[in-house]
PDB file of C-alpha atoms in Angstrom:
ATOM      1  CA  UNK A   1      -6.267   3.160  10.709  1.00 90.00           C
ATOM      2  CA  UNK A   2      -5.615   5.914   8.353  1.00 87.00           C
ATOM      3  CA  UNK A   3      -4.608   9.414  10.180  1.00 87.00           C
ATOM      4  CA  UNK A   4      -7.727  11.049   9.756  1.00 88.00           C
ATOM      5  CA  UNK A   5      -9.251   8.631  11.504  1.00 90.00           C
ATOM      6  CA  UNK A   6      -7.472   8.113  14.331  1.00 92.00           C
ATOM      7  CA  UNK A   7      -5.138  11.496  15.131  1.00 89.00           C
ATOM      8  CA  UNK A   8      -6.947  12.164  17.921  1.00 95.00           C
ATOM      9  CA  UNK A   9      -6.768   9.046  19.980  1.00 97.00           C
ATOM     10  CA  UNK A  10      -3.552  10.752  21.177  1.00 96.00           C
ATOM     11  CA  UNK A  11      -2.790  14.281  22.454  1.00 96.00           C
ATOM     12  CA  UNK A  12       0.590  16.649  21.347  1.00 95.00           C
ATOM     13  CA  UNK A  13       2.070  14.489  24.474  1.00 96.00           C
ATOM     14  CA  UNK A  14       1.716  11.257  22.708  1.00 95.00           C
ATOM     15  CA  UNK A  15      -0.729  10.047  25.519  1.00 96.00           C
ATOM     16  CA  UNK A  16      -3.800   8.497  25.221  1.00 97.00           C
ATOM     17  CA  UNK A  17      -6.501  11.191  24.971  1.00 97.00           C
ATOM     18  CA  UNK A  18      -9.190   8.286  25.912  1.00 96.00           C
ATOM     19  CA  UNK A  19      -7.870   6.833  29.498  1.00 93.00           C
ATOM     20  CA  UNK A  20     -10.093   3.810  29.877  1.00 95.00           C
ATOM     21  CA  UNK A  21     -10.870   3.156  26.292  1.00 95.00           C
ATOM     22  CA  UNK A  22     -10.532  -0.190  24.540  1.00 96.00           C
ATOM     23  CA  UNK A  23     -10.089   0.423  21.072  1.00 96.00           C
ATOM     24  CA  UNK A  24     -11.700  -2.243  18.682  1.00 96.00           C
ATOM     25  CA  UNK A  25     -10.132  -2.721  15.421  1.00 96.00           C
ATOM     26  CA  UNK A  26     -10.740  -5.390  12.604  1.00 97.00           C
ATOM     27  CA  UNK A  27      -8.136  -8.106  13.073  1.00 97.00           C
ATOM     28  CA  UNK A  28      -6.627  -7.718   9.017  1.00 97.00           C
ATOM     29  CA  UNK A  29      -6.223  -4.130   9.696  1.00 96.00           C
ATOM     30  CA  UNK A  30      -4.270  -4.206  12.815  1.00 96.00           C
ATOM     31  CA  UNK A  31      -2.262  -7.005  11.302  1.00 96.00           C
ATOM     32  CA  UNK A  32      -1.857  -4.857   7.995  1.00 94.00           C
ATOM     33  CA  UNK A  33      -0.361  -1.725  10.357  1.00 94.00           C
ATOM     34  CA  UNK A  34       1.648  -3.806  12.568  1.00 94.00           C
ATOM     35  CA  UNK A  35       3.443  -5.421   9.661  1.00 93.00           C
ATOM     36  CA  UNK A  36       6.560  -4.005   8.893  1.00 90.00           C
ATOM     37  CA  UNK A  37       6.555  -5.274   5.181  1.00 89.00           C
ATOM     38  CA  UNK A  38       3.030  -3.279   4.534  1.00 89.00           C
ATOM     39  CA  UNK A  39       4.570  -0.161   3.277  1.00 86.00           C
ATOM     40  CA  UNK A  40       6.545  -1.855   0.992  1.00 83.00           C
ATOM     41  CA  UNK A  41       4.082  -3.873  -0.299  1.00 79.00           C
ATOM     42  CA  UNK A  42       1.693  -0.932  -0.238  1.00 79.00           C
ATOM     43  CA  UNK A  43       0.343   0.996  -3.204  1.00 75.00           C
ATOM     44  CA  UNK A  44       2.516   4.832  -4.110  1.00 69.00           C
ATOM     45  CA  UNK A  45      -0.514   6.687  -2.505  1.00 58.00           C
ATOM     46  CA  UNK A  46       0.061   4.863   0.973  1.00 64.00           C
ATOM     47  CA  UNK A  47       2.755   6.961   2.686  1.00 76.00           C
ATOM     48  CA  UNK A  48       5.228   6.068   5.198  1.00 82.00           C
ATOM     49  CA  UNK A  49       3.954   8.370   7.533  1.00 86.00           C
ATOM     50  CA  UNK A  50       0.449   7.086   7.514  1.00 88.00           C
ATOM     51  CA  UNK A  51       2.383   3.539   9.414  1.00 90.00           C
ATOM     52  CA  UNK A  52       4.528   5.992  11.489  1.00 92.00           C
ATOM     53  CA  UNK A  53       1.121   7.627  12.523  1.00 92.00           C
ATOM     54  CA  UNK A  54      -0.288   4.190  13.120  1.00 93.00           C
ATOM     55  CA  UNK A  55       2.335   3.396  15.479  1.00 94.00           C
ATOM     56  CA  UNK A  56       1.953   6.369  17.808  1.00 95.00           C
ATOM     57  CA  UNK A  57      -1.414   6.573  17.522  1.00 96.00           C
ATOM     58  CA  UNK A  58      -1.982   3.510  19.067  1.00 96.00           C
ATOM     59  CA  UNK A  59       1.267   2.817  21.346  1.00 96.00           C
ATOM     60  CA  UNK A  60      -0.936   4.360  24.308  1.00 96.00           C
ATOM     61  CA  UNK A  61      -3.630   2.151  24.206  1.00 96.00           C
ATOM     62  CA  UNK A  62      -1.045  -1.285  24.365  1.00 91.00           C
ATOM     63  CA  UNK A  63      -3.072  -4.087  25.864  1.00 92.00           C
ATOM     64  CA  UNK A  64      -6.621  -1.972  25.240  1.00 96.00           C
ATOM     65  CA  UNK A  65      -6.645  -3.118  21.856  1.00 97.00           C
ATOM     66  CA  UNK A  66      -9.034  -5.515  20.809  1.00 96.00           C
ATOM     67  CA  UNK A  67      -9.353  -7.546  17.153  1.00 97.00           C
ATOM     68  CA  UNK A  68     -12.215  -8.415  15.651  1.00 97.00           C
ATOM     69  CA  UNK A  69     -13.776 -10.222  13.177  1.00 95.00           C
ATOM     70  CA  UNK A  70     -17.395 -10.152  11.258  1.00 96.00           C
ATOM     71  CA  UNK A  71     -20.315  -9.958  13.732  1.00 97.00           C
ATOM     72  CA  UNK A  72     -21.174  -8.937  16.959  1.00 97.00           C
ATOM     73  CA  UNK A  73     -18.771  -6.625  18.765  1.00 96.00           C
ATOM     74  CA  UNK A  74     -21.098  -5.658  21.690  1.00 95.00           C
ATOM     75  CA  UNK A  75     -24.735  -5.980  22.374  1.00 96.00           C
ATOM     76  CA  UNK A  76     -26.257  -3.234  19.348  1.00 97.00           C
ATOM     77  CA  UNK A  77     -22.926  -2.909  17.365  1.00 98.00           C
ATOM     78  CA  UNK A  78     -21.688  -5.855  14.636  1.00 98.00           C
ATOM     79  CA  UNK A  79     -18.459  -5.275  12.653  1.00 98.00           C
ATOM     80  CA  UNK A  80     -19.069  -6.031   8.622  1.00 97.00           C
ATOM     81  CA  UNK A  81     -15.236  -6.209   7.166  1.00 97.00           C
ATOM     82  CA  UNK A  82     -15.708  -3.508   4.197  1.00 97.00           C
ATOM     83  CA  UNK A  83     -12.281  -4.407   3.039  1.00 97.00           C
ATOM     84  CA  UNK A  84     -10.323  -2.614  -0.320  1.00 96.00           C
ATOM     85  CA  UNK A  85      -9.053   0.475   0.860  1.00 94.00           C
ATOM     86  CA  UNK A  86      -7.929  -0.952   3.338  1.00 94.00           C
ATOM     87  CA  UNK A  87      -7.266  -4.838   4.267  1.00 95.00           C
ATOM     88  CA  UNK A  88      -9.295  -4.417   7.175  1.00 96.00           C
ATOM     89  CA  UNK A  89     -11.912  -1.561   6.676  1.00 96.00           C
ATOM     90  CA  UNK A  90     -15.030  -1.838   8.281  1.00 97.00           C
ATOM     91  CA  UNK A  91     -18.160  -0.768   8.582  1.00 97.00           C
ATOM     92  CA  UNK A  92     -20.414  -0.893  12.118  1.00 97.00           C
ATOM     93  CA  UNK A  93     -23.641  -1.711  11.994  1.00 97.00           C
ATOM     94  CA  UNK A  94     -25.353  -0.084  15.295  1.00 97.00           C
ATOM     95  CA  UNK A  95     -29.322  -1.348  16.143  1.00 96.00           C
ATOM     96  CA  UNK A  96     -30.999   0.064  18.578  1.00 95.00           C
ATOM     97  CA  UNK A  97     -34.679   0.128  19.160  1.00 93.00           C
ATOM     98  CA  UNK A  98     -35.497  -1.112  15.842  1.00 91.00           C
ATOM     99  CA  UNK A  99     -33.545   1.417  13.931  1.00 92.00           C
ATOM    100  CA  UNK A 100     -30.234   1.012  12.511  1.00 95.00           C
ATOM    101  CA  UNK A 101     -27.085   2.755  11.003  1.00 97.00           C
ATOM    102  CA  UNK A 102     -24.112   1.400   8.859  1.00 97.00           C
ATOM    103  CA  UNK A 103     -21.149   3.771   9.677  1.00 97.00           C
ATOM    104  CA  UNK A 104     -18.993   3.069   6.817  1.00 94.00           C
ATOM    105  CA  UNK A 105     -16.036   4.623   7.758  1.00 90.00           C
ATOM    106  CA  UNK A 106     -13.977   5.551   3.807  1.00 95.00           C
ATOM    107  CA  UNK A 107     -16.790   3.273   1.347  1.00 97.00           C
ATOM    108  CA  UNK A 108     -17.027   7.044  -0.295  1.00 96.00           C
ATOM    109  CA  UNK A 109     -14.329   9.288   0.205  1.00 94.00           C
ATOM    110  CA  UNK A 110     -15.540  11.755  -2.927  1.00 95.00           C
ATOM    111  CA  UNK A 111     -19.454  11.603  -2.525  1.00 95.00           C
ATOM    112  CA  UNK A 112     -20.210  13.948  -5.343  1.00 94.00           C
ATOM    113  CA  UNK A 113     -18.174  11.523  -7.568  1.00 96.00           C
ATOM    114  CA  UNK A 114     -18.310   8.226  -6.124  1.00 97.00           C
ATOM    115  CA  UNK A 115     -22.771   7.985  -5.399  1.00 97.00           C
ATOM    116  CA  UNK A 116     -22.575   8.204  -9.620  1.00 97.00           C
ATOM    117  CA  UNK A 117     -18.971   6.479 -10.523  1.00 97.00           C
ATOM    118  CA  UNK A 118     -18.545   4.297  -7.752  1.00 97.00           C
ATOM    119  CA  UNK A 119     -15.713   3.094 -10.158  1.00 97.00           C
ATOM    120  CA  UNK A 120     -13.529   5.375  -9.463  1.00 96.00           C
ATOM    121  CA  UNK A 121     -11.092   4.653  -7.202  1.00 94.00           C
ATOM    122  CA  UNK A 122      -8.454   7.019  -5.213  1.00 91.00           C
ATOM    123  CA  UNK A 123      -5.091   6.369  -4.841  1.00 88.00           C
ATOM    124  CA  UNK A 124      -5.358   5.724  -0.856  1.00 88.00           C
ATOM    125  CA  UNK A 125      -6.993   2.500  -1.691  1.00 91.00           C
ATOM    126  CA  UNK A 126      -4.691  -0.344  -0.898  1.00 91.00           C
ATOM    127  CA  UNK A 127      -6.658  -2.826  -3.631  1.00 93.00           C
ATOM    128  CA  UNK A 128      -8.261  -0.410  -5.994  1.00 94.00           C
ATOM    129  CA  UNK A 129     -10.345  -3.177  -7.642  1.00 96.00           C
ATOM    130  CA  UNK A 130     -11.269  -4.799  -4.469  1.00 97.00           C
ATOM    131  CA  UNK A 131     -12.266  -1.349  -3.114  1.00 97.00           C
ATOM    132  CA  UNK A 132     -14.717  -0.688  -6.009  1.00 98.00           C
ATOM    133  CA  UNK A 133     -16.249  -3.600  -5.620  1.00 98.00           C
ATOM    134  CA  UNK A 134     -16.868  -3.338  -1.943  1.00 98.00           C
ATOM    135  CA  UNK A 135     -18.204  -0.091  -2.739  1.00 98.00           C
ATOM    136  CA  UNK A 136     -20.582  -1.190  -5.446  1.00 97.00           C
ATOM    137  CA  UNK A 137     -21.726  -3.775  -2.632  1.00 97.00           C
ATOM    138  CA  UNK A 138     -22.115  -1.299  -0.279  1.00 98.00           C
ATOM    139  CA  UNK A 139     -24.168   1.301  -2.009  1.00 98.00           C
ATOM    140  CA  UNK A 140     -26.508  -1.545  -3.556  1.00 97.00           C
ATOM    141  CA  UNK A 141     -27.098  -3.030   0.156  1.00 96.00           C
ATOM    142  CA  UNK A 142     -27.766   0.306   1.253  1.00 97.00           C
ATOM    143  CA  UNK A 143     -30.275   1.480  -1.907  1.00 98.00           C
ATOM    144  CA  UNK A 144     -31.971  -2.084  -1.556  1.00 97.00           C
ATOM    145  CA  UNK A 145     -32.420  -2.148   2.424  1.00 95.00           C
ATOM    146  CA  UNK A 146     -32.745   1.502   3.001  1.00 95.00           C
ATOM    147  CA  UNK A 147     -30.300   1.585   5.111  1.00 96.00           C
ATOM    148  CA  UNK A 148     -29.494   4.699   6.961  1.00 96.00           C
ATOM    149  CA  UNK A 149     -25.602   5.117   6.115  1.00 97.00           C
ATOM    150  CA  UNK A 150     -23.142   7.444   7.720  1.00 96.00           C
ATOM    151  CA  UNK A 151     -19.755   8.176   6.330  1.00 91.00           C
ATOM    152  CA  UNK A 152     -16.678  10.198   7.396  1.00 90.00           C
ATOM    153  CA  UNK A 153     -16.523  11.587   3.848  1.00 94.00           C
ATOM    154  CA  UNK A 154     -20.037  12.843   3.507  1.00 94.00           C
ATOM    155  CA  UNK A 155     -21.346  16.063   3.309  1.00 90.00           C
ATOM    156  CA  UNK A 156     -23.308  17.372   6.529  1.00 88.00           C
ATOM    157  CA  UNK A 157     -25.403  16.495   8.075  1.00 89.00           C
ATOM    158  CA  UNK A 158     -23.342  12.855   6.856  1.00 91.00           C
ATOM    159  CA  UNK A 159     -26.181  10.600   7.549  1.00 93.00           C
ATOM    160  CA  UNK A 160     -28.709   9.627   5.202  1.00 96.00           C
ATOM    161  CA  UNK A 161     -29.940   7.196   2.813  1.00 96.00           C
ATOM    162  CA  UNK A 162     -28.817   5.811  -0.790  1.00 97.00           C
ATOM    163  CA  UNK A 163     -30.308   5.462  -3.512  1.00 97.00           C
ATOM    164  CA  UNK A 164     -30.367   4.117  -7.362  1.00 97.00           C
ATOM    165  CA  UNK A 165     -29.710   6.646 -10.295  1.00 95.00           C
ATOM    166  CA  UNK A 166     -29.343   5.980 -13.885  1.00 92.00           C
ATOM    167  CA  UNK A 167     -26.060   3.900 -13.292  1.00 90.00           C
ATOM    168  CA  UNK A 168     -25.062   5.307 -10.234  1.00 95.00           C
ATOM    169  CA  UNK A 169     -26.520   6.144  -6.850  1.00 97.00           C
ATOM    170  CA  UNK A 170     -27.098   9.281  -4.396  1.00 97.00           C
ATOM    171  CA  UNK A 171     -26.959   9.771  -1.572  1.00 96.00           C
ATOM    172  CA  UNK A 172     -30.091  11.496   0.047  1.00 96.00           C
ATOM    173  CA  UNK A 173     -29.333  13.412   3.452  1.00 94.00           C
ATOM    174  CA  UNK A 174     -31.859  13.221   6.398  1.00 92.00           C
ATOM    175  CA  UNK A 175     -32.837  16.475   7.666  1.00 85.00           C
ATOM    176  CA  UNK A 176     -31.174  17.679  10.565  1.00 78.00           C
ATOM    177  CA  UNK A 177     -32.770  18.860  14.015  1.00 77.00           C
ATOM    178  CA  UNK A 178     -30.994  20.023  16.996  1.00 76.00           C
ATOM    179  CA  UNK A 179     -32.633  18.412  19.940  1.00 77.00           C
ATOM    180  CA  UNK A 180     -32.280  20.856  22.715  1.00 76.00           C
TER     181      UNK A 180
END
């Protein structure tokens, strides 16, 4: 529920840019940006505004918001709780036709820093530790599986596959093709 992820649910009006959409959030998250003690509890890097945005962000969309937990969201789309950054990050695994995607949302925020030192941590991370670890998870899962992965953070085309280096991983982008 960071800003930029979700700015432009709303438009300069404040209204809902997305009339009939339900928007489906993990259930620790929402309750994490709802929570009026979270900023103070929060880590320096978290700022205010980021709950402010929150607030607005999501005011237009009252009763279309929908919690969820691990598993399946809708038929092709389950919702793995990546949690560390934030309480509630998480990924969505989408299937389709026998071929898959993890869209993990912030796992890597720095890729050219994070595929080999998926230690380090940024200050936007609301449990550094627990982050790291998550990430570590995340990038082995992917490496092992071959997982197609897509992240916010990643470098176009920002879909690709992972895999082990020395101590660290890359990340290995899938060619790109317009289909016209």
């Amino acid at each position: 529920m960071h800003p930029d992820h979700i700015n432009g649910l709303i438009d300069e009006a404040g209204e809902a840019v997305f009339a009939n959409a339900e928007l489906v959030v993990n259930e620790a998250e929402l309750q994490f940006f709802r929570d009026p003690m979270s900023p103070s509890r929060s880590p320096d890097g978290e700022p205010q505004e980021f709950f402010e945005g929150f607030r607005r962000a999501t005011r237009p969309y009252g009763e279309r918001i929908r919690t969820v937990r691990d598993g399946p969201v809708m038929p092709g789309v389950i919702a793995v709780t990546q949690a560390g950054h934030t309480p509630g990050h998480t990924g969505w695994l989408i299937e389709s036709g026998g071929d898959s995607v993890m869209i993990w949302g912030d796992i890597v925020h720095m890729p050219h820093l994070q595929f080999t030192a998926p230690q380090a941590a940024t200050i936007l991370d609301i449990d550094r530790d627990l982050a790291v670890a998550t990430r570590r998870r995340a990038l082995d899962m992917a490496a092992a599986d071959r997982l197609r992965v897509a992240g916010i953070h990643l470098d176009f085309p920002a879909f690709g596959h992972v895999e082990r280096r020395g101590g660290g991983y890359a990340f290995v982008p899938e060619v790109w093709r317009a289909v016209v």
